[in-house]
Coordinates of C-alpha atoms in Angstrom, one line a residue:
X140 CA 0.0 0.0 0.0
X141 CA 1.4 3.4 -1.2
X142 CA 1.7 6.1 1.4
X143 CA 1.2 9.8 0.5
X144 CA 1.3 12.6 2.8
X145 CA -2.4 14.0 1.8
X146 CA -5.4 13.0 -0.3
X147 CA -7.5 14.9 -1.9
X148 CA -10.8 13.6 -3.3
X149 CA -12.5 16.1 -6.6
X150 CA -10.5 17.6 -8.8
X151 CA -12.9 20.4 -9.1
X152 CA -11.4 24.5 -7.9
X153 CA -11.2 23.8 -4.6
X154 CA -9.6 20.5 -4.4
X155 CA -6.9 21.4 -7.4
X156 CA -6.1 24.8 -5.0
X157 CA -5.7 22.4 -1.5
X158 CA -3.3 19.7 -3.8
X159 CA -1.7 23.2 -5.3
X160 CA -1.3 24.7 -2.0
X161 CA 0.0 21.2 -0.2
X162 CA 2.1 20.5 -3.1
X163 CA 4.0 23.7 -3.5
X164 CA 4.6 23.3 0.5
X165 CA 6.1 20.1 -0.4
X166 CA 4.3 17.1 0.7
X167 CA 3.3 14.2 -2.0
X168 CA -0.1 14.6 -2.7
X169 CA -2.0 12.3 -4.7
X170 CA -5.2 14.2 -6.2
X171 CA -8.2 11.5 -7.1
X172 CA -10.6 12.5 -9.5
X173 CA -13.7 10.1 -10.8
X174 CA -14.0 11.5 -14.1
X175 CA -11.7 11.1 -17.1
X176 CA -10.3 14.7 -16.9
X177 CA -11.3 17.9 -14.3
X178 CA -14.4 20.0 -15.4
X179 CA -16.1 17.3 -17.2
X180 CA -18.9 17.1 -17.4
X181 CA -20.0 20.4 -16.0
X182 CA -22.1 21.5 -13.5
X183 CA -22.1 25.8 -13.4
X184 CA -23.0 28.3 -14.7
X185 CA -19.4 29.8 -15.2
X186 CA -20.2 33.6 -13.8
X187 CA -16.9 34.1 -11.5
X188 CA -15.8 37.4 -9.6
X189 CA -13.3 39.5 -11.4
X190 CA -11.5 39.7 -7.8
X191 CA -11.1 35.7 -7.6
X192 CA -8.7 36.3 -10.8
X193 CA -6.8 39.1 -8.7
X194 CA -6.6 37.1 -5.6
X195 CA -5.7 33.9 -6.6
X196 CA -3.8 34.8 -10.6
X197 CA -6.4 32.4 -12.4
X198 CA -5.9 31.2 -15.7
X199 CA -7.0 34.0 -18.1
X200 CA -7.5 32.1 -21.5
X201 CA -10.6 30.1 -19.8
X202 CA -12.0 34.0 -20.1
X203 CA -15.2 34.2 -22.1
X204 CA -16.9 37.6 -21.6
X205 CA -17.3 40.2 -19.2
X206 CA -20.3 41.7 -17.7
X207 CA -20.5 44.6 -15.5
X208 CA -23.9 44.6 -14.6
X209 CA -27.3 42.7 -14.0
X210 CA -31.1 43.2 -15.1
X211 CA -33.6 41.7 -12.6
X212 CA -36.9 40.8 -13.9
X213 CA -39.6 40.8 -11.2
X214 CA -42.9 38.5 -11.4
X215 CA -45.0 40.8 -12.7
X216 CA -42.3 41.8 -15.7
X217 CA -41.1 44.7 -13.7
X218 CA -37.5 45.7 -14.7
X219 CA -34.5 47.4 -12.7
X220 CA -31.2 47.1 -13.9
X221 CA -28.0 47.8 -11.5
X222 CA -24.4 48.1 -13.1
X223 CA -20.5 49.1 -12.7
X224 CA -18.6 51.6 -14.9
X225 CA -16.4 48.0 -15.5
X226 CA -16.9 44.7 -15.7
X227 CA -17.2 43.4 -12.0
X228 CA -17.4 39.0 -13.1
X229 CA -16.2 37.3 -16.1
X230 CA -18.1 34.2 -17.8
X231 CA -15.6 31.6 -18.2
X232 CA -15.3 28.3 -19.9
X233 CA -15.3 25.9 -16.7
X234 CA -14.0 22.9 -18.1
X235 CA -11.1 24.5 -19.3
X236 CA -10.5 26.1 -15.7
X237 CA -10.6 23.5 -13.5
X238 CA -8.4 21.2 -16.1
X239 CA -5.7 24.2 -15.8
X240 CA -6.5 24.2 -12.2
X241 CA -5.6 20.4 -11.9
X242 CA -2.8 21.3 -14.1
X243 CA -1.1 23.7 -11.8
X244 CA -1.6 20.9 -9.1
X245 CA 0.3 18.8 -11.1
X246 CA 2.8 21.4 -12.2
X247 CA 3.6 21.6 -8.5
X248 CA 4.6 18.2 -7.6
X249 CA 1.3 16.9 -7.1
X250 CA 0.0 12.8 -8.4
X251 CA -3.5 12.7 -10.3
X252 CA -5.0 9.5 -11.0
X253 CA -8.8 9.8 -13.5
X254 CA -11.5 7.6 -13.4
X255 CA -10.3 6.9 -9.7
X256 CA -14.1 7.1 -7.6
X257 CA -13.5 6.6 -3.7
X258 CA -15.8 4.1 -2.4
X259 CA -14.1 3.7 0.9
X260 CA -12.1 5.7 3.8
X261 CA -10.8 3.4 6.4
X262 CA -9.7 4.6 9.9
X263 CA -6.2 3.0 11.6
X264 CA -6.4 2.8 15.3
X265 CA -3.0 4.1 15.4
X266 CA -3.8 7.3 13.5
X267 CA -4.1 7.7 9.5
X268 CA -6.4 6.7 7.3
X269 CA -7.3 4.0 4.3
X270 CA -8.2 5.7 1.2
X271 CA -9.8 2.8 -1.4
X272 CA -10.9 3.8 -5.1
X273 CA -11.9 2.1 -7.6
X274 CA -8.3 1.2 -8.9
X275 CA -6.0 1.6 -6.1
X276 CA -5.6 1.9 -2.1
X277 CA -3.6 4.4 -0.3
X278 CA -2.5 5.2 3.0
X279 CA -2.3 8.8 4.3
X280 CA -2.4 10.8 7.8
X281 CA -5.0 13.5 6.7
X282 CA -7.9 13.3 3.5
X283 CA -9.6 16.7 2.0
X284 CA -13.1 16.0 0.5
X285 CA -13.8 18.1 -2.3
X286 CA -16.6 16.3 -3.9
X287 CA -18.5 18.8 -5.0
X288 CA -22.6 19.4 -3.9
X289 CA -23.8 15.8 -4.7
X290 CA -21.7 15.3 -0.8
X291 CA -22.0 11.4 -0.8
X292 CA -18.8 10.3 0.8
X293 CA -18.8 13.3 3.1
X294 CA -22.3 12.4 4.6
X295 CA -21.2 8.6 4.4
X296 CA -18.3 10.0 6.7
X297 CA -20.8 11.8 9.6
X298 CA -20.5 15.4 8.2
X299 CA -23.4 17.8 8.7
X300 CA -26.5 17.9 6.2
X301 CA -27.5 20.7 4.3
X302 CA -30.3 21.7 2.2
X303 CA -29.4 21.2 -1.9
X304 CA -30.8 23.6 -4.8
X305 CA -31.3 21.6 -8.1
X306 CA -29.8 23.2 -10.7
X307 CA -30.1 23.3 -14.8
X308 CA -28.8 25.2 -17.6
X309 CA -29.1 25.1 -21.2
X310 CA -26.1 26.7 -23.9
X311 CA -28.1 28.3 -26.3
X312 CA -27.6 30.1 -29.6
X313 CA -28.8 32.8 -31.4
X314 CA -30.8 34.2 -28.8
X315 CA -32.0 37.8 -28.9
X316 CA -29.2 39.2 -25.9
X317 CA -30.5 42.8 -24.7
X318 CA -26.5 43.5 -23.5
X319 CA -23.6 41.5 -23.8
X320 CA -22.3 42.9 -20.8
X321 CA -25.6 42.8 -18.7
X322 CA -26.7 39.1 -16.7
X323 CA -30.7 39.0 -16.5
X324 CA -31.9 37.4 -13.3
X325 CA -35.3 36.0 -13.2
X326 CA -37.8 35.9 -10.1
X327 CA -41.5 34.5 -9.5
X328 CA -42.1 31.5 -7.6
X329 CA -44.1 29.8 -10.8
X330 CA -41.1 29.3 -12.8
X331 CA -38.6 29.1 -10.0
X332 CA -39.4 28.2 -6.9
X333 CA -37.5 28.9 -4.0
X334 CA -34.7 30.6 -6.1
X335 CA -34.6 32.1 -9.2
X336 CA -33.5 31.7 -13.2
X337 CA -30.8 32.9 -15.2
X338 CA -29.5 34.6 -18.7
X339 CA -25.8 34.8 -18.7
X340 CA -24.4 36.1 -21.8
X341 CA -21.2 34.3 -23.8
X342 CA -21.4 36.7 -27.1
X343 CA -22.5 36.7 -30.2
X344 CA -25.8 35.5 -29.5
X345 CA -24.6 32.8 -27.4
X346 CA -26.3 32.8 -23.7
X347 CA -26.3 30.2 -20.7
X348 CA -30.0 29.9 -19.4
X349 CA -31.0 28.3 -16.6
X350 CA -32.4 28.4 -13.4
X351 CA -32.5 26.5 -9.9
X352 CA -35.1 25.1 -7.5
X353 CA -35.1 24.0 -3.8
X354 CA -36.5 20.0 -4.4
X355 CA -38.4 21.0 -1.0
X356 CA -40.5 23.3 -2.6
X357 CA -40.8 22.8 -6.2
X358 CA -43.7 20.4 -7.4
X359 CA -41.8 19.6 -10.6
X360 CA -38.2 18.4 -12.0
X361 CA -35.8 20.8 -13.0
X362 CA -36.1 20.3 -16.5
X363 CA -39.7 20.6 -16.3
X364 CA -39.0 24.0 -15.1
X365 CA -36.6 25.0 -17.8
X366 CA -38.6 23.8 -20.4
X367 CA -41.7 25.8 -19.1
X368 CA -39.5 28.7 -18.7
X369 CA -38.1 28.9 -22.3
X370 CA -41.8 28.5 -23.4
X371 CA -43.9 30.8 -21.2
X372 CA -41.9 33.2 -19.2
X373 CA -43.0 36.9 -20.8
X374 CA -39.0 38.2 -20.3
X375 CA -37.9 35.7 -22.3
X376 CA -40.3 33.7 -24.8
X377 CA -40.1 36.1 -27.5
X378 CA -36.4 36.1 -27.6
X379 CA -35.8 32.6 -27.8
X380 CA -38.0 31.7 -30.2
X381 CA -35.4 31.1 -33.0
X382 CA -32.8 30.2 -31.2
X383 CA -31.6 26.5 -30.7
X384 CA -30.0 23.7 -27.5
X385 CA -26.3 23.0 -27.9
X386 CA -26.3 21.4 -25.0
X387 CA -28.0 21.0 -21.0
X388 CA -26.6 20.4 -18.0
X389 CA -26.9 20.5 -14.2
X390 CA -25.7 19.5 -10.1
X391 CA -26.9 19.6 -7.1
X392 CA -25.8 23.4 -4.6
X393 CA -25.8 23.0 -1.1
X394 CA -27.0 25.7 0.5
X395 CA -27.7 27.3 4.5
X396 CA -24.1 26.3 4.8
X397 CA -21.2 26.3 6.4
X398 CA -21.4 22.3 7.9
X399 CA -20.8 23.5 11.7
X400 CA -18.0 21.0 11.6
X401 CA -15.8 21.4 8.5
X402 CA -13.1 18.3 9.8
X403 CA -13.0 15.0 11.1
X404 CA -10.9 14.3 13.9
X405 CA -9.4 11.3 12.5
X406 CA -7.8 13.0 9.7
X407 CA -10.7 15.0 6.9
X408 CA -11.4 18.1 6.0
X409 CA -14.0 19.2 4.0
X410 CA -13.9 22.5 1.5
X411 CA -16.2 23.8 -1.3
X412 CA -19.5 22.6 -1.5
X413 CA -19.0 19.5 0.1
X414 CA -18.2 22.0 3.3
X415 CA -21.5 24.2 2.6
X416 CA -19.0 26.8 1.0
X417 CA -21.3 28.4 -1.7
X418 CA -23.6 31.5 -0.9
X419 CA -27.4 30.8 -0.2
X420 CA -28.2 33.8 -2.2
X421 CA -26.8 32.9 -5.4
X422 CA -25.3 29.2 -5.3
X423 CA -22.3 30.7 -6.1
X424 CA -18.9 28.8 -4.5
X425 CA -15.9 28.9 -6.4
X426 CA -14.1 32.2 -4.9
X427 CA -14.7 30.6 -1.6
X428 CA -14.0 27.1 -2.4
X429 CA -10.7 28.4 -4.0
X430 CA -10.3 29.9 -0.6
X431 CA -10.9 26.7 1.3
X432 CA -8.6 24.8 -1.2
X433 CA -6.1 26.9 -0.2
X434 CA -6.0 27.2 3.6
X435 CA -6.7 23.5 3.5
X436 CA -3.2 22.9 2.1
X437 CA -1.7 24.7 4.7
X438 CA -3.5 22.9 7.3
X439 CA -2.3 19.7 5.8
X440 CA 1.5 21.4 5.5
X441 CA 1.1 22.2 9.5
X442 CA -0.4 18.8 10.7
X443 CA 3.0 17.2 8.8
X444 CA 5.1 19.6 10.3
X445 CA 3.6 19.3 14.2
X446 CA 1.6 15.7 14.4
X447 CA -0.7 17.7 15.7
X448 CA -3.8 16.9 14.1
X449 CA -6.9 18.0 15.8
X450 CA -5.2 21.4 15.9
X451 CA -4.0 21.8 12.2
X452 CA -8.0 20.7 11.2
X453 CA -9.7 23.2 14.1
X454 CA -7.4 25.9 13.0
X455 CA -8.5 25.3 9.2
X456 CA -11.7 26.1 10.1
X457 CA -11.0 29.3 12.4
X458 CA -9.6 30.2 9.1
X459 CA -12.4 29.9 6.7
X460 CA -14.5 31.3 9.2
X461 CA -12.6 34.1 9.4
X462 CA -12.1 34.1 6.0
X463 CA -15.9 34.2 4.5
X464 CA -17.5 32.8 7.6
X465 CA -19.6 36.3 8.2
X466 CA -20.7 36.5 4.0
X467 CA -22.2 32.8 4.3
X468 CA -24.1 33.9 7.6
X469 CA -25.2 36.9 5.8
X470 CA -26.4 35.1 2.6
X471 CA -28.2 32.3 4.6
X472 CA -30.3 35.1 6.4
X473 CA -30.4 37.3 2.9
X474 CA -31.9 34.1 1.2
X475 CA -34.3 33.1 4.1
X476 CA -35.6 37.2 3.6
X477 CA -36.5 36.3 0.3
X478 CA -38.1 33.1 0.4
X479 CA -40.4 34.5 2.9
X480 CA -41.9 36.8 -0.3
X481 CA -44.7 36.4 -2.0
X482 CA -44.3 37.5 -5.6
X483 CA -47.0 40.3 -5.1
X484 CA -44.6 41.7 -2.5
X485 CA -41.5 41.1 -4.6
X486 CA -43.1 42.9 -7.6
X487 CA -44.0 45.7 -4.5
X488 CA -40.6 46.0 -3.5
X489 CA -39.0 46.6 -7.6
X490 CA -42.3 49.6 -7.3
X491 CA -40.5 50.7 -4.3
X492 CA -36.4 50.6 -5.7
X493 CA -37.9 52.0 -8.8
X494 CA -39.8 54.8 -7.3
X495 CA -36.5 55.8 -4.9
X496 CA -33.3 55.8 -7.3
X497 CA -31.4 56.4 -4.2
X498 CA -31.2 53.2 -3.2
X499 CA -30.1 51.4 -6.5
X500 CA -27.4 54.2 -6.2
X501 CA -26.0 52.5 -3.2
X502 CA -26.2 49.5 -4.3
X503 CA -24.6 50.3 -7.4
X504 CA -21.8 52.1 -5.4
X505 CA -21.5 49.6 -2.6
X506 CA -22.6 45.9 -4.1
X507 CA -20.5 43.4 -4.8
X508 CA -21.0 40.4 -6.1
X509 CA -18.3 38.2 -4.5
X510 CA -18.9 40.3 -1.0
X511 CA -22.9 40.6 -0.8
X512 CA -23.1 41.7 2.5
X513 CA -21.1 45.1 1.8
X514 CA -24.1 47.2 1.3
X515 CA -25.9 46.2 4.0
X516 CA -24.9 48.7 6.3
X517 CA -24.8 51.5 3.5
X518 CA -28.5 50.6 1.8
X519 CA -30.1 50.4 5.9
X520 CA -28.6 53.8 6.3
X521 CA -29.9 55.3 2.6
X522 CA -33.2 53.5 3.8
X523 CA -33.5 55.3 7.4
X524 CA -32.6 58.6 5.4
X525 CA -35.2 58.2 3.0
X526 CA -38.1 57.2 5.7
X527 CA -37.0 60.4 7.2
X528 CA -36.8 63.0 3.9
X529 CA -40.5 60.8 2.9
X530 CA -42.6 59.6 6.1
X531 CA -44.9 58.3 3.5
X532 CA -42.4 55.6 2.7
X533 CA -42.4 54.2 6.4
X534 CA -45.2 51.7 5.6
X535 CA -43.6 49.9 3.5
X536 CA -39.5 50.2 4.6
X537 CA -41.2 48.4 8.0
X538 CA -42.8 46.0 6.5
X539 CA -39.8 45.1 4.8
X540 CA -37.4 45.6 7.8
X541 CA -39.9 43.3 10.1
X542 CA -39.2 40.4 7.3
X543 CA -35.9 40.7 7.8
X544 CA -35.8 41.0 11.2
X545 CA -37.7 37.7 10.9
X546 CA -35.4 36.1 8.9
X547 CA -32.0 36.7 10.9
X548 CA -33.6 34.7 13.5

């Protein structure tokens, strides 16, 4: 039985960055990764932050487009559109990044084996653990699970349970694209319940649609959702009329995360979506992920250096929390807000932004899409100012403010 110094199960962002990071601080990784190659098949919708390429100096051919701004479609076809003077994400190919990801990985010393699934972690009563795929056995002191949101060996392991969001998206051609530089999101509980739908421009009349649903509270499949939504939703029905399926795709989000335990005291840590890492307001999870990936490495450098194992996996965790602890917290409330509105009182509330440019000012200002929770503080303050300038607004602001008071508890 080979030995190795850290596994790492999912070649997906995160667990490329953690066999990166490891690698590069010179242990022998060995990276396991079920599928013939990293990225395949895919499973996102490819819209990544512009300051995930400055942080972490991401491959820059896997670049697609750029968009710097968003129009939001209510229920009742209500429009408001929010942007930045420059682009703020870029759409990327995702196949292509996570197979440079894994490439770095390798670049730096690390082992990849494909078409390797784990079926089996073993625990040694002296310490260390029994990693078993499908075509070989290993032994190592410390495993990271990066499986991704489908989270089968890491609930087969005892880690925490989280709500999923199933998601679907089709690559579609000539469409009718209002801006190539503009997203569309799409609310109303009939076509997505629990969540919301998407137009994400590639150029040249090339678009990802798609949208996702909470399986707790949708009453059909995803596709049956997509389908309907390409045929009768009034923002987009006339506009992709003509245009025709490359291909579709989907996965499974976790969501209301962090896990409250990220590691296993014999030896595992958990990052990405398999740790709960993606935002509950958008299902968004790679800048964090990539974050995870990262300090789990280190962890894995400091548990070789020290034996010390229980405090190398508790201080990964300190870390993340530290890290994007307070955004997840912040986008698990933010999402429970807006479940808890009816799409009479969504279309209310684009009345209300619509009505008070003040506010989209701020958020235009302040938002940011990687950070959400940035412009709370400066939209509650623009809020108290305008409930003050207009009392006649005060109705309504504390209707709102008493739904989210409801939903931080």
């Amino acid at each position: 039985m080979e030995k190795y110094d850290l596994a790492v199960v999912g070649a997906g962002p995160a667990g490329s960055m953690a066999a990166y990071q490891a690698a590069k601080l010179g242990l022998k990784v060995l990276l396991l990764e079920e599928h013939g190659q990293a990225g395949s098949p895919p499973h996102c919708a490819g819209k990544l932050s512009v300051k995930a390429f400055q942080e972490f100096s991401l491959p820059s051919q896997c670049i697609l487009n750029g968009v710097r701004g968003a129009l939001f479609h209510s229920p009742g076809n209500l429009e408001i559109e929010v942007s930045k003077p420059n682009p703020e994400s870029y759409i990327i190919d995702r196949e292509l990044f996570d197979r440079r990801l894994a490439e770095e990985a390798i670049n730096a010393g690390a082992e990849a084996v494909f078409k390797c699934k784990v079926r089996q972690v073993g625990f040694h009563p002296g310490g260390g653990l029994t990693v078993k795929g499908s075509s070989l056995e290993v032994k190592v002191p410390v495993l990271i699970i990066a499986e991704g949101g489908a989270r089968r060996l890491a609930r087969s392991l005892g880690f925490q349970g989280l709500p999923v969001l199933k998601g679907i998206q089709a690559e579609m051609e000539d469409v009718n694209l209002e801006r190539e530089d503009f997203v569309e999101v799409f609310f109303g509980w009939k076509f997505f319940p629990s969540f919301f739908g998407w137009l994400i421009p590639v150029g040249e009349g090339k678009a990802r649609i798609g949208l996702c649903v909470r399986g707790d509270m949708a009453e059909m499949s995803p596709r049956a959702y997509l389908e309907k939504m390409l045929r009768e939703y009034p923002p987009l029905k006339g506009r992709v009329g003509k245009a025709w399926i490359g291909r579709v795709y989907g996965g499974l989000i976790p969501v209301e995360g962090p896990v409250k335990k990220m590691w296993h005291p014999k030896g595992i840590m958990a990052v990405g979506d398999a740790a709960g890492h993606a935002k509950s307001t958008t299902g968004g999870g790679v800048l964090f992920g990539l974050k995870a990936g990262r300090l789990a490495g280190e962890a894995a450098s400091r548990l070789a250096e020290t034996g010390r194992v229980e405090e190398a996996l508790r201080g990964y965790q300190q870390a993340c929390l530290k890290a994007f602890g307070g955004e997840l917290s912040f986008t698990r409330r933010a999402r429970r807000f807006l479940n808890r509105l009816s799409d009479g009182e969504l279309d209310q509330f684009f009345r209300f932004l619509s009505a008070h440019r003040s506010l989209l000012k701020v958020a235009e200002g302040r938002g940011d899409t990687a950070y959400q929770s940035k412009v709370w503080k400066p939209l509650l303050k623009a809020s108290a100012r305008l409930v003050f300038e207009k009392p006649s607004t005060l109705k309504f602001a504390g209707r709102i403010l008493w739904r989210l008071l409801q939903s931080m508890v």
